[in-house]
Amino acid sequence: MKFLYSVMVILLVQACATKNLNIVDENLTPLEEFSNVTEVSQSPLSFKINRVTDKRAIKDRVGMGRTGLSNRVTPIVISTGVEYYVQLSLGLGLKQRGVYVDEQSLNNLNVDILELWVEEKKDGKIGEISECRLKFAFDLSLANSPGSKWQGEIAVQAASNGSILDATALNPRMISSCMNEALEKFVQDKDFQKMFRLKLKNNI
């Protein structure tokens, strides 16, 4: 999965002085417990990711971190932009699973980002956890069959194991973890499978 989420690493730059925790393009994978990949054995139709729109109320950040010895509250941002990150991650993740994503296809998938957030919390036992929440609305239509549409929402939530260490460095991987969980739900959606005549490798 190393190439799949080549979209994020955290810059820890003079933590007490920095204004933002900046997530940029580098190799970063989901946490091990959120790294499952459900592969498709048959994907006869293609579609392109036509549009990704950020419809969150707060668009200038994807969460809040706590940096330095004083645990200074610091915004977490994605330098490449949230819409670009989501579109790239969805495309790479679907292709890795064997779903036929093609930028020349006339079938369109439109995605609204309703929630994308990561933050650190006390776990009540050992120390800190990093927790992410993600929610997408999908609208998928076939060009040669205007009445054939798949619409739905996918919401996921994931949290790291508790640690006595600062959970700040886990925040980018938690976003990757939520993205991977969303991709798993997408591929496993029965209506999506039926519309695109997908067959999963593990299904008999």
mmCIF file with all atom_site columns, C-alpha atoms in Angstrom:
data_model
loop_
_atom_site.group_PDB
_atom_site.id
_atom_site.type_symbol
_atom_site.label_atom_id
_atom_site.label_alt_id
_atom_site.label_comp_id
_atom_site.label_asym_id
_atom_site.label_entity_id
_atom_site.label_seq_id
_atom_site.pdbx_PDB_ins_code
_atom_site.Cartn_x
_atom_site.Cartn_y
_atom_site.Cartn_z
_atom_site.occupancy
_atom_site.B_iso_or_equiv
_atom_site.pdbx_formal_charge
_atom_site.auth_seq_id
_atom_site.auth_comp_id
_atom_site.auth_asym_id
_atom_site.auth_atom_id
_atom_site.pdbx_PDB_model_num
ATOM 1   C CA . MET A 1 1   ? 0.000   0.000   0.000   1.00 0.00 ? 1   MET A CA 1
ATOM 2   C CA . LYS A 1 2   ? 3.037   2.244   0.027   1.00 0.00 ? 2   LYS A CA 1
ATOM 3   C CA . PHE A 1 3   ? 2.261   3.984   -3.274  1.00 0.00 ? 3   PHE A CA 1
ATOM 4   C CA . LEU A 1 4   ? -1.467  4.287   -2.565  1.00 0.00 ? 4   LEU A CA 1
ATOM 5   C CA . TYR A 1 5   ? -1.284  6.963   0.029   1.00 0.00 ? 5   TYR A CA 1
ATOM 6   C CA . SER A 1 6   ? 1.729   8.848   -1.237  1.00 0.00 ? 6   SER A CA 1
ATOM 7   C CA . VAL A 1 7   ? 0.057   12.021  -0.145  1.00 0.00 ? 7   VAL A CA 1
ATOM 8   C CA . MET A 1 8   ? 1.030   12.891  3.373   1.00 0.00 ? 8   MET A CA 1
ATOM 9   C CA . VAL A 1 9   ? 3.763   13.375  5.946   1.00 0.00 ? 9   VAL A CA 1
ATOM 10  C CA . ILE A 1 10  ? 3.833   15.815  8.804   1.00 0.00 ? 10  ILE A CA 1
ATOM 11  C CA . LEU A 1 11  ? 6.374   18.609  9.041   1.00 0.00 ? 11  LEU A CA 1
ATOM 12  C CA . LEU A 1 12  ? 7.495   18.984  12.623  1.00 0.00 ? 12  LEU A CA 1
ATOM 13  C CA . VAL A 1 13  ? 9.155   22.382  12.307  1.00 0.00 ? 13  VAL A CA 1
ATOM 14  C CA . GLN A 1 14  ? 10.029  24.097  15.564  1.00 0.00 ? 14  GLN A CA 1
ATOM 15  C CA . ALA A 1 15  ? 6.777   22.882  17.065  1.00 0.00 ? 15  ALA A CA 1
ATOM 16  C CA . CYS A 1 16  ? 6.421   25.674  19.580  1.00 0.00 ? 16  CYS A CA 1
ATOM 17  C CA . ALA A 1 17  ? 6.793   28.359  16.925  1.00 0.00 ? 17  ALA A CA 1
ATOM 18  C CA . THR A 1 18  ? 4.837   26.913  14.017  1.00 0.00 ? 18  THR A CA 1
ATOM 19  C CA . LYS A 1 19  ? 1.403   28.254  13.070  1.00 0.00 ? 19  LYS A CA 1
ATOM 20  C CA . ASN A 1 20  ? 0.165   25.118  11.299  1.00 0.00 ? 20  ASN A CA 1
ATOM 21  C CA . LEU A 1 21  ? 0.892   21.427  11.146  1.00 0.00 ? 21  LEU A CA 1
ATOM 22  C CA . ASN A 1 22  ? 1.305   21.009  7.418   1.00 0.00 ? 22  ASN A CA 1
ATOM 23  C CA . ILE A 1 23  ? 0.505   17.688  5.732   1.00 0.00 ? 23  ILE A CA 1
ATOM 24  C CA . VAL A 1 24  ? 2.301   17.375  2.399   1.00 0.00 ? 24  VAL A CA 1
ATOM 25  C CA . ASP A 1 25  ? 2.981   14.869  -0.390  1.00 0.00 ? 25  ASP A CA 1
ATOM 26  C CA . GLU A 1 26  ? 5.186   12.040  0.847   1.00 0.00 ? 26  GLU A CA 1
ATOM 27  C CA . ASN A 1 27  ? 4.873   8.319   1.499   1.00 0.00 ? 27  ASN A CA 1
ATOM 28  C CA . LEU A 1 28  ? 2.500   7.667   4.363   1.00 0.00 ? 28  LEU A CA 1
ATOM 29  C CA . THR A 1 29  ? 0.292   4.643   4.929   1.00 0.00 ? 29  THR A CA 1
ATOM 30  C CA . PRO A 1 30  ? -2.735  3.965   7.131   1.00 0.00 ? 30  PRO A CA 1
ATOM 31  C CA . LEU A 1 31  ? -2.199  2.404   10.529  1.00 0.00 ? 31  LEU A CA 1
ATOM 32  C CA . GLU A 1 32  ? -1.892  -1.383  10.312  1.00 0.00 ? 32  GLU A CA 1
ATOM 33  C CA . GLU A 1 33  ? -5.325  -2.041  11.803  1.00 0.00 ? 33  GLU A CA 1
ATOM 34  C CA . PHE A 1 34  ? -6.944  0.114   9.099   1.00 0.00 ? 34  PHE A CA 1
ATOM 35  C CA . SER A 1 35  ? -4.989  -1.130  6.070   1.00 0.00 ? 35  SER A CA 1
ATOM 36  C CA . ASN A 1 36  ? -7.295  -3.809  4.619   1.00 0.00 ? 36  ASN A CA 1
ATOM 37  C CA . VAL A 1 37  ? -7.725  -3.825  0.831   1.00 0.00 ? 37  VAL A CA 1
ATOM 38  C CA . THR A 1 38  ? -10.733 -5.594  -0.720  1.00 0.00 ? 38  THR A CA 1
ATOM 39  C CA . GLU A 1 39  ? -9.824  -6.470  -4.309  1.00 0.00 ? 39  GLU A CA 1
ATOM 40  C CA . VAL A 1 40  ? -12.193 -6.745  -7.261  1.00 0.00 ? 40  VAL A CA 1
ATOM 41  C CA . SER A 1 41  ? -11.939 -9.677  -9.666  1.00 0.00 ? 41  SER A CA 1
ATOM 42  C CA . GLN A 1 42  ? -14.312 -8.203  -12.268 1.00 0.00 ? 42  GLN A CA 1
ATOM 43  C CA . SER A 1 43  ? -14.880 -4.537  -13.161 1.00 0.00 ? 43  SER A CA 1
ATOM 44  C CA . PRO A 1 44  ? -16.421 -4.380  -16.665 1.00 0.00 ? 44  PRO A CA 1
ATOM 45  C CA . LEU A 1 45  ? -17.448 -0.710  -16.563 1.00 0.00 ? 45  LEU A CA 1
ATOM 46  C CA . SER A 1 46  ? -15.331 2.371   -16.034 1.00 0.00 ? 46  SER A CA 1
ATOM 47  C CA . PHE A 1 47  ? -15.995 5.779   -14.517 1.00 0.00 ? 47  PHE A CA 1
ATOM 48  C CA . LYS A 1 48  ? -14.040 8.924   -13.872 1.00 0.00 ? 48  LYS A CA 1
ATOM 49  C CA . ILE A 1 49  ? -13.944 10.982  -10.691 1.00 0.00 ? 49  ILE A CA 1
ATOM 50  C CA . ASN A 1 50  ? -15.531 14.005  -12.305 1.00 0.00 ? 50  ASN A CA 1
ATOM 51  C CA . ARG A 1 51  ? -15.780 16.425  -9.390  1.00 0.00 ? 51  ARG A CA 1
ATOM 52  C CA . VAL A 1 52  ? -14.827 16.612  -5.717  1.00 0.00 ? 52  VAL A CA 1
ATOM 53  C CA . THR A 1 53  ? -16.339 19.505  -3.742  1.00 0.00 ? 53  THR A CA 1
ATOM 54  C CA . ASP A 1 54  ? -15.464 20.525  -0.207  1.00 0.00 ? 54  ASP A CA 1
ATOM 55  C CA . LYS A 1 55  ? -18.780 21.289  1.496   1.00 0.00 ? 55  LYS A CA 1
ATOM 56  C CA . ARG A 1 56  ? -17.486 21.392  5.073   1.00 0.00 ? 56  ARG A CA 1
ATOM 57  C CA . ALA A 1 57  ? -18.398 24.378  7.203   1.00 0.00 ? 57  ALA A CA 1
ATOM 58  C CA . ILE A 1 58  ? -14.718 24.878  8.152   1.00 0.00 ? 58  ILE A CA 1
ATOM 59  C CA . LYS A 1 59  ? -12.541 24.626  5.050   1.00 0.00 ? 59  LYS A CA 1
ATOM 60  C CA . ASP A 1 60  ? -9.225  26.107  6.159   1.00 0.00 ? 60  ASP A CA 1
ATOM 61  C CA . ARG A 1 61  ? -8.109  23.069  8.189   1.00 0.00 ? 61  ARG A CA 1
ATOM 62  C CA . VAL A 1 62  ? -8.661  19.344  8.613   1.00 0.00 ? 62  VAL A CA 1
ATOM 63  C CA . GLY A 1 63  ? -8.203  19.247  12.364  1.00 0.00 ? 63  GLY A CA 1
ATOM 64  C CA . MET A 1 64  ? -6.382  20.545  15.402  1.00 0.00 ? 64  MET A CA 1
ATOM 65  C CA . GLY A 1 65  ? -3.125  19.234  16.819  1.00 0.00 ? 65  GLY A CA 1
ATOM 66  C CA . ARG A 1 66  ? -1.293  19.860  20.060  1.00 0.00 ? 66  ARG A CA 1
ATOM 67  C CA . THR A 1 67  ? 2.372   20.699  19.637  1.00 0.00 ? 67  THR A CA 1
ATOM 68  C CA . GLY A 1 68  ? 5.353   21.273  21.852  1.00 0.00 ? 68  GLY A CA 1
ATOM 69  C CA . LEU A 1 69  ? 5.791   20.764  25.562  1.00 0.00 ? 69  LEU A CA 1
ATOM 70  C CA . SER A 1 70  ? 2.922   23.147  26.231  1.00 0.00 ? 70  SER A CA 1
ATOM 71  C CA . ASN A 1 71  ? 0.526   21.236  23.940  1.00 0.00 ? 71  ASN A CA 1
ATOM 72  C CA . ARG A 1 72  ? -0.185  24.349  21.952  1.00 0.00 ? 72  ARG A CA 1
ATOM 73  C CA . VAL A 1 73  ? -3.404  23.981  19.922  1.00 0.00 ? 73  VAL A CA 1
ATOM 74  C CA . THR A 1 74  ? -2.360  24.144  16.248  1.00 0.00 ? 74  THR A CA 1
ATOM 75  C CA . PRO A 1 75  ? -4.431  23.883  13.034  1.00 0.00 ? 75  PRO A CA 1
ATOM 76  C CA . ILE A 1 76  ? -3.712  20.917  10.765  1.00 0.00 ? 76  ILE A CA 1
ATOM 77  C CA . VAL A 1 77  ? -3.811  21.708  7.044   1.00 0.00 ? 77  VAL A CA 1
ATOM 78  C CA . ILE A 1 78  ? -3.270  19.790  3.795   1.00 0.00 ? 78  ILE A CA 1
ATOM 79  C CA . SER A 1 79  ? -0.950  21.865  1.648   1.00 0.00 ? 79  SER A CA 1
ATOM 80  C CA . THR A 1 80  ? -2.122  20.379  -1.655  1.00 0.00 ? 80  THR A CA 1
ATOM 81  C CA . GLY A 1 81  ? -5.760  21.179  -0.832  1.00 0.00 ? 81  GLY A CA 1
ATOM 82  C CA . VAL A 1 82  ? -8.477  18.950  0.567   1.00 0.00 ? 82  VAL A CA 1
ATOM 83  C CA . GLU A 1 83  ? -10.317 18.444  -2.736  1.00 0.00 ? 83  GLU A CA 1
ATOM 84  C CA . TYR A 1 84  ? -7.133  17.442  -4.563  1.00 0.00 ? 84  TYR A CA 1
ATOM 85  C CA . TYR A 1 85  ? -6.104  15.091  -1.769  1.00 0.00 ? 85  TYR A CA 1
ATOM 86  C CA . VAL A 1 86  ? -9.490  13.343  -1.692  1.00 0.00 ? 86  VAL A CA 1
ATOM 87  C CA . GLN A 1 87  ? -9.683  13.024  -5.490  1.00 0.00 ? 87  GLN A CA 1
ATOM 88  C CA . LEU A 1 88  ? -6.155  11.608  -5.706  1.00 0.00 ? 88  LEU A CA 1
ATOM 89  C CA . SER A 1 89  ? -6.667  9.224   -2.789  1.00 0.00 ? 89  SER A CA 1
ATOM 90  C CA . LEU A 1 90  ? -9.979  7.926   -4.110  1.00 0.00 ? 90  LEU A CA 1
ATOM 91  C CA . GLY A 1 91  ? -8.558  7.372   -7.589  1.00 0.00 ? 91  GLY A CA 1
ATOM 92  C CA . LEU A 1 92  ? -5.443  5.561   -6.391  1.00 0.00 ? 92  LEU A CA 1
ATOM 93  C CA . GLY A 1 93  ? -7.357  3.545   -3.802  1.00 0.00 ? 93  GLY A CA 1
ATOM 94  C CA . LEU A 1 94  ? -10.030 2.365   -6.234  1.00 0.00 ? 94  LEU A CA 1
ATOM 95  C CA . LYS A 1 95  ? -7.458  1.438   -8.880  1.00 0.00 ? 95  LYS A CA 1
ATOM 96  C CA . GLN A 1 96  ? -5.471  -0.525  -6.321  1.00 0.00 ? 96  GLN A CA 1
ATOM 97  C CA . ARG A 1 97  ? -8.608  -2.513  -5.543  1.00 0.00 ? 97  ARG A CA 1
ATOM 98  C CA . GLY A 1 98  ? -9.120  -3.292  -9.234  1.00 0.00 ? 98  GLY A CA 1
ATOM 99  C CA . VAL A 1 99  ? -11.979 -0.868  -9.903  1.00 0.00 ? 99  VAL A CA 1
ATOM 100 C CA . TYR A 1 100 ? -11.803 0.552   -13.433 1.00 0.00 ? 100 TYR A CA 1
ATOM 101 C CA . VAL A 1 101 ? -11.220 4.307   -12.973 1.00 0.00 ? 101 VAL A CA 1
ATOM 102 C CA . ASP A 1 102 ? -10.556 6.044   -16.304 1.00 0.00 ? 102 ASP A CA 1
ATOM 103 C CA . GLU A 1 103 ? -10.291 9.794   -16.872 1.00 0.00 ? 103 GLU A CA 1
ATOM 104 C CA . GLN A 1 104 ? -11.631 9.320   -20.428 1.00 0.00 ? 104 GLN A CA 1
ATOM 105 C CA . SER A 1 105 ? -14.811 7.573   -19.258 1.00 0.00 ? 105 SER A CA 1
ATOM 106 C CA . LEU A 1 106 ? -18.192 9.224   -19.856 1.00 0.00 ? 106 LEU A CA 1
ATOM 107 C CA . ASN A 1 107 ? -19.551 7.788   -16.607 1.00 0.00 ? 107 ASN A CA 1
ATOM 108 C CA . ASN A 1 108 ? -19.152 10.310  -13.811 1.00 0.00 ? 108 ASN A CA 1
ATOM 109 C CA . LEU A 1 109 ? -18.596 10.059  -10.088 1.00 0.00 ? 109 LEU A CA 1
ATOM 110 C CA . ASN A 1 110 ? -19.179 13.292  -8.157  1.00 0.00 ? 110 ASN A CA 1
ATOM 111 C CA . VAL A 1 111 ? -18.129 13.499  -4.524  1.00 0.00 ? 111 VAL A CA 1
ATOM 112 C CA . ASP A 1 112 ? -19.074 15.977  -1.804  1.00 0.00 ? 112 ASP A CA 1
ATOM 113 C CA . ILE A 1 113 ? -16.836 16.157  1.258   1.00 0.00 ? 113 ILE A CA 1
ATOM 114 C CA . LEU A 1 114 ? -19.184 16.601  4.208   1.00 0.00 ? 114 LEU A CA 1
ATOM 115 C CA . GLU A 1 115 ? -16.671 15.918  6.977   1.00 0.00 ? 115 GLU A CA 1
ATOM 116 C CA . LEU A 1 116 ? -12.903 15.385  7.214   1.00 0.00 ? 116 LEU A CA 1
ATOM 117 C CA . TRP A 1 117 ? -11.398 15.963  10.651  1.00 0.00 ? 117 TRP A CA 1
ATOM 118 C CA . VAL A 1 118 ? -8.611  14.654  12.866  1.00 0.00 ? 118 VAL A CA 1
ATOM 119 C CA . GLU A 1 119 ? -7.732  15.531  16.461  1.00 0.00 ? 119 GLU A CA 1
ATOM 120 C CA . GLU A 1 120 ? -5.996  14.254  19.560  1.00 0.00 ? 120 GLU A CA 1
ATOM 121 C CA . LYS A 1 121 ? -7.911  13.162  22.624  1.00 0.00 ? 121 LYS A CA 1
ATOM 122 C CA . LYS A 1 122 ? -7.200  11.677  26.016  1.00 0.00 ? 122 LYS A CA 1
ATOM 123 C CA . ASP A 1 123 ? -8.139  8.014   25.918  1.00 0.00 ? 123 ASP A CA 1
ATOM 124 C CA . GLY A 1 124 ? -9.017  7.870   29.616  1.00 0.00 ? 124 GLY A CA 1
ATOM 125 C CA . LYS A 1 125 ? -6.567  5.023   30.250  1.00 0.00 ? 125 LYS A CA 1
ATOM 126 C CA . ILE A 1 126 ? -3.013  5.255   28.994  1.00 0.00 ? 126 ILE A CA 1
ATOM 127 C CA . GLY A 1 127 ? -2.612  8.653   27.405  1.00 0.00 ? 127 GLY A CA 1
ATOM 128 C CA . GLU A 1 128 ? -3.505  10.094  24.013  1.00 0.00 ? 128 GLU A CA 1
ATOM 129 C CA . ILE A 1 129 ? -5.214  8.837   20.875  1.00 0.00 ? 129 ILE A CA 1
ATOM 130 C CA . SER A 1 130 ? -5.544  10.334  17.420  1.00 0.00 ? 130 SER A CA 1
ATOM 131 C CA . GLU A 1 131 ? -9.101  10.160  16.073  1.00 0.00 ? 131 GLU A CA 1
ATOM 132 C CA . CYS A 1 132 ? -10.441 10.924  12.608  1.00 0.00 ? 132 CYS A CA 1
ATOM 133 C CA . ARG A 1 133 ? -13.943 11.347  11.186  1.00 0.00 ? 133 ARG A CA 1
ATOM 134 C CA . LEU A 1 134 ? -14.840 11.351  7.516   1.00 0.00 ? 134 LEU A CA 1
ATOM 135 C CA . LYS A 1 135 ? -18.099 11.604  5.576   1.00 0.00 ? 135 LYS A CA 1
ATOM 136 C CA . PHE A 1 136 ? -18.599 11.648  1.791   1.00 0.00 ? 136 PHE A CA 1
ATOM 137 C CA . ALA A 1 137 ? -21.709 11.918  -0.383  1.00 0.00 ? 137 ALA A CA 1
ATOM 138 C CA . PHE A 1 138 ? -21.443 10.078  -3.722  1.00 0.00 ? 138 PHE A CA 1
ATOM 139 C CA . ASP A 1 139 ? -23.369 10.563  -6.959  1.00 0.00 ? 139 ASP A CA 1
ATOM 140 C CA . LEU A 1 140 ? -22.464 8.091   -9.702  1.00 0.00 ? 140 LEU A CA 1
ATOM 141 C CA . SER A 1 141 ? -24.245 8.079   -13.069 1.00 0.00 ? 141 SER A CA 1
ATOM 142 C CA . LEU A 1 142 ? -23.961 6.142   -16.340 1.00 0.00 ? 142 LEU A CA 1
ATOM 143 C CA . ALA A 1 143 ? -23.742 8.177   -19.547 1.00 0.00 ? 143 ALA A CA 1
ATOM 144 C CA . ASN A 1 144 ? -25.705 5.715   -21.707 1.00 0.00 ? 144 ASN A CA 1
ATOM 145 C CA . SER A 1 145 ? -28.398 5.196   -19.082 1.00 0.00 ? 145 SER A CA 1
ATOM 146 C CA . PRO A 1 146 ? -29.475 8.528   -17.540 1.00 0.00 ? 146 PRO A CA 1
ATOM 147 C CA . GLY A 1 147 ? -31.817 6.790   -15.130 1.00 0.00 ? 147 GLY A CA 1
ATOM 148 C CA . SER A 1 148 ? -29.047 4.601   -13.724 1.00 0.00 ? 148 SER A CA 1
ATOM 149 C CA . LYS A 1 149 ? -27.578 6.342   -10.702 1.00 0.00 ? 149 LYS A CA 1
ATOM 150 C CA . TRP A 1 150 ? -25.984 5.356   -7.436  1.00 0.00 ? 150 TRP A CA 1
ATOM 151 C CA . GLN A 1 151 ? -26.246 7.887   -4.659  1.00 0.00 ? 151 GLN A CA 1
ATOM 152 C CA . GLY A 1 152 ? -25.271 7.430   -1.076  1.00 0.00 ? 152 GLY A CA 1
ATOM 153 C CA . GLU A 1 153 ? -23.222 8.559   1.873   1.00 0.00 ? 153 GLU A CA 1
ATOM 154 C CA . ILE A 1 154 ? -20.250 6.865   3.467   1.00 0.00 ? 154 ILE A CA 1
ATOM 155 C CA . ALA A 1 155 ? -19.213 7.831   6.999   1.00 0.00 ? 155 ALA A CA 1
ATOM 156 C CA . VAL A 1 156 ? -16.296 6.374   8.925   1.00 0.00 ? 156 VAL A CA 1
ATOM 157 C CA . GLN A 1 157 ? -14.577 6.992   12.232  1.00 0.00 ? 157 GLN A CA 1
ATOM 158 C CA . ALA A 1 158 ? -11.266 5.564   13.395  1.00 0.00 ? 158 ALA A CA 1
ATOM 159 C CA . ALA A 1 159 ? -8.941  6.010   16.351  1.00 0.00 ? 159 ALA A CA 1
ATOM 160 C CA . SER A 1 160 ? -5.403  4.940   17.152  1.00 0.00 ? 160 SER A CA 1
ATOM 161 C CA . ASN A 1 161 ? -4.505  2.844   20.158  1.00 0.00 ? 161 ASN A CA 1
ATOM 162 C CA . GLY A 1 162 ? -3.817  4.785   23.338  1.00 0.00 ? 162 GLY A CA 1
ATOM 163 C CA . SER A 1 163 ? -0.218  5.841   23.874  1.00 0.00 ? 163 SER A CA 1
ATOM 164 C CA . ILE A 1 164 ? 1.757   7.566   26.592  1.00 0.00 ? 164 ILE A CA 1
ATOM 165 C CA . LEU A 1 165 ? 3.518   9.420   23.759  1.00 0.00 ? 165 LEU A CA 1
ATOM 166 C CA . ASP A 1 166 ? 2.237   12.530  22.012  1.00 0.00 ? 166 ASP A CA 1
ATOM 167 C CA . ALA A 1 167 ? -0.318  11.470  19.358  1.00 0.00 ? 167 ALA A CA 1
ATOM 168 C CA . THR A 1 168 ? 0.422   14.486  17.122  1.00 0.00 ? 168 THR A CA 1
ATOM 169 C CA . ALA A 1 169 ? 2.660   12.504  14.760  1.00 0.00 ? 169 ALA A CA 1
ATOM 170 C CA . LEU A 1 170 ? -0.167  9.995   14.156  1.00 0.00 ? 170 LEU A CA 1
ATOM 171 C CA . ASN A 1 171 ? -2.625  12.578  12.807  1.00 0.00 ? 171 ASN A CA 1
ATOM 172 C CA . PRO A 1 172 ? -1.630  12.263  9.113   1.00 0.00 ? 172 PRO A CA 1
ATOM 173 C CA . ARG A 1 173 ? -1.750  8.455   9.288   1.00 0.00 ? 173 ARG A CA 1
ATOM 174 C CA . MET A 1 174 ? -5.187  8.674   10.909  1.00 0.00 ? 174 MET A CA 1
ATOM 175 C CA . ILE A 1 175 ? -6.481  10.651  7.920   1.00 0.00 ? 175 ILE A CA 1
ATOM 176 C CA . SER A 1 176 ? -5.023  7.969   5.645   1.00 0.00 ? 176 SER A CA 1
ATOM 177 C CA . SER A 1 177 ? -6.692  5.357   7.845   1.00 0.00 ? 177 SER A CA 1
ATOM 178 C CA . CYS A 1 178 ? -10.105 7.013   7.489   1.00 0.00 ? 178 CYS A CA 1
ATOM 179 C CA . MET A 1 179 ? -9.626  7.290   3.720   1.00 0.00 ? 179 MET A CA 1
ATOM 180 C CA . ASN A 1 180 ? -8.839  3.590   3.512   1.00 0.00 ? 180 ASN A CA 1
ATOM 181 C CA . GLU A 1 181 ? -11.880 2.712   5.620   1.00 0.00 ? 181 GLU A CA 1
ATOM 182 C CA . ALA A 1 182 ? -14.053 4.833   3.303   1.00 0.00 ? 182 ALA A CA 1
ATOM 183 C CA . LEU A 1 183 ? -12.640 3.052   0.233   1.00 0.00 ? 183 LEU A CA 1
ATOM 184 C CA . GLU A 1 184 ? -13.426 -0.302  1.832   1.00 0.00 ? 184 GLU A CA 1
ATOM 185 C CA . LYS A 1 185 ? -17.044 0.736   2.447   1.00 0.00 ? 185 LYS A CA 1
ATOM 186 C CA . PHE A 1 186 ? -17.322 2.077   -1.105  1.00 0.00 ? 186 PHE A CA 1
ATOM 187 C CA . VAL A 1 187 ? -16.129 -1.140  -2.770  1.00 0.00 ? 187 VAL A CA 1
ATOM 188 C CA . GLN A 1 188 ? -18.241 -3.305  -0.458  1.00 0.00 ? 188 GLN A CA 1
ATOM 189 C CA . ASP A 1 189 ? -21.466 -1.358  -1.052  1.00 0.00 ? 189 ASP A CA 1
ATOM 190 C CA . LYS A 1 190 ? -23.944 -3.819  -2.600  1.00 0.00 ? 190 LYS A CA 1
ATOM 191 C CA . ASP A 1 191 ? -25.774 -1.214  -4.714  1.00 0.00 ? 191 ASP A CA 1
ATOM 192 C CA . PHE A 1 192 ? -22.481 0.059   -6.145  1.00 0.00 ? 192 PHE A CA 1
ATOM 193 C CA . GLN A 1 193 ? -21.398 -3.504  -6.938  1.00 0.00 ? 193 GLN A CA 1
ATOM 194 C CA . LYS A 1 194 ? -24.710 -4.236  -8.664  1.00 0.00 ? 194 LYS A CA 1
ATOM 195 C CA . MET A 1 195 ? -24.698 -1.075  -10.770 1.00 0.00 ? 195 MET A CA 1
ATOM 196 C CA . PHE A 1 196 ? -21.135 -1.618  -12.019 1.00 0.00 ? 196 PHE A CA 1
ATOM 197 C CA . ARG A 1 197 ? -21.369 -5.416  -12.092 1.00 0.00 ? 197 ARG A CA 1
ATOM 198 C CA . LEU A 1 198 ? -18.402 -5.746  -9.778  1.00 0.00 ? 198 LEU A CA 1
ATOM 199 C CA . LYS A 1 199 ? -17.310 -9.045  -8.310  1.00 0.00 ? 199 LYS A CA 1
ATOM 200 C CA . LEU A 1 200 ? -15.044 -9.242  -5.288  1.00 0.00 ? 200 LEU A CA 1
ATOM 201 C CA . LYS A 1 201 ? -12.165 -11.731 -5.263  1.00 0.00 ? 201 LYS A CA 1
ATOM 202 C CA . ASN A 1 202 ? -13.153 -13.272 -1.967  1.00 0.00 ? 202 ASN A CA 1
ATOM 203 C CA . ASN A 1 203 ? -16.820 -13.737 -2.929  1.00 0.00 ? 203 ASN A CA 1
ATOM 204 C CA . ILE A 1 204 ? -17.854 -17.173 -4.090  1.00 0.00 ? 204 ILE A CA 1
#
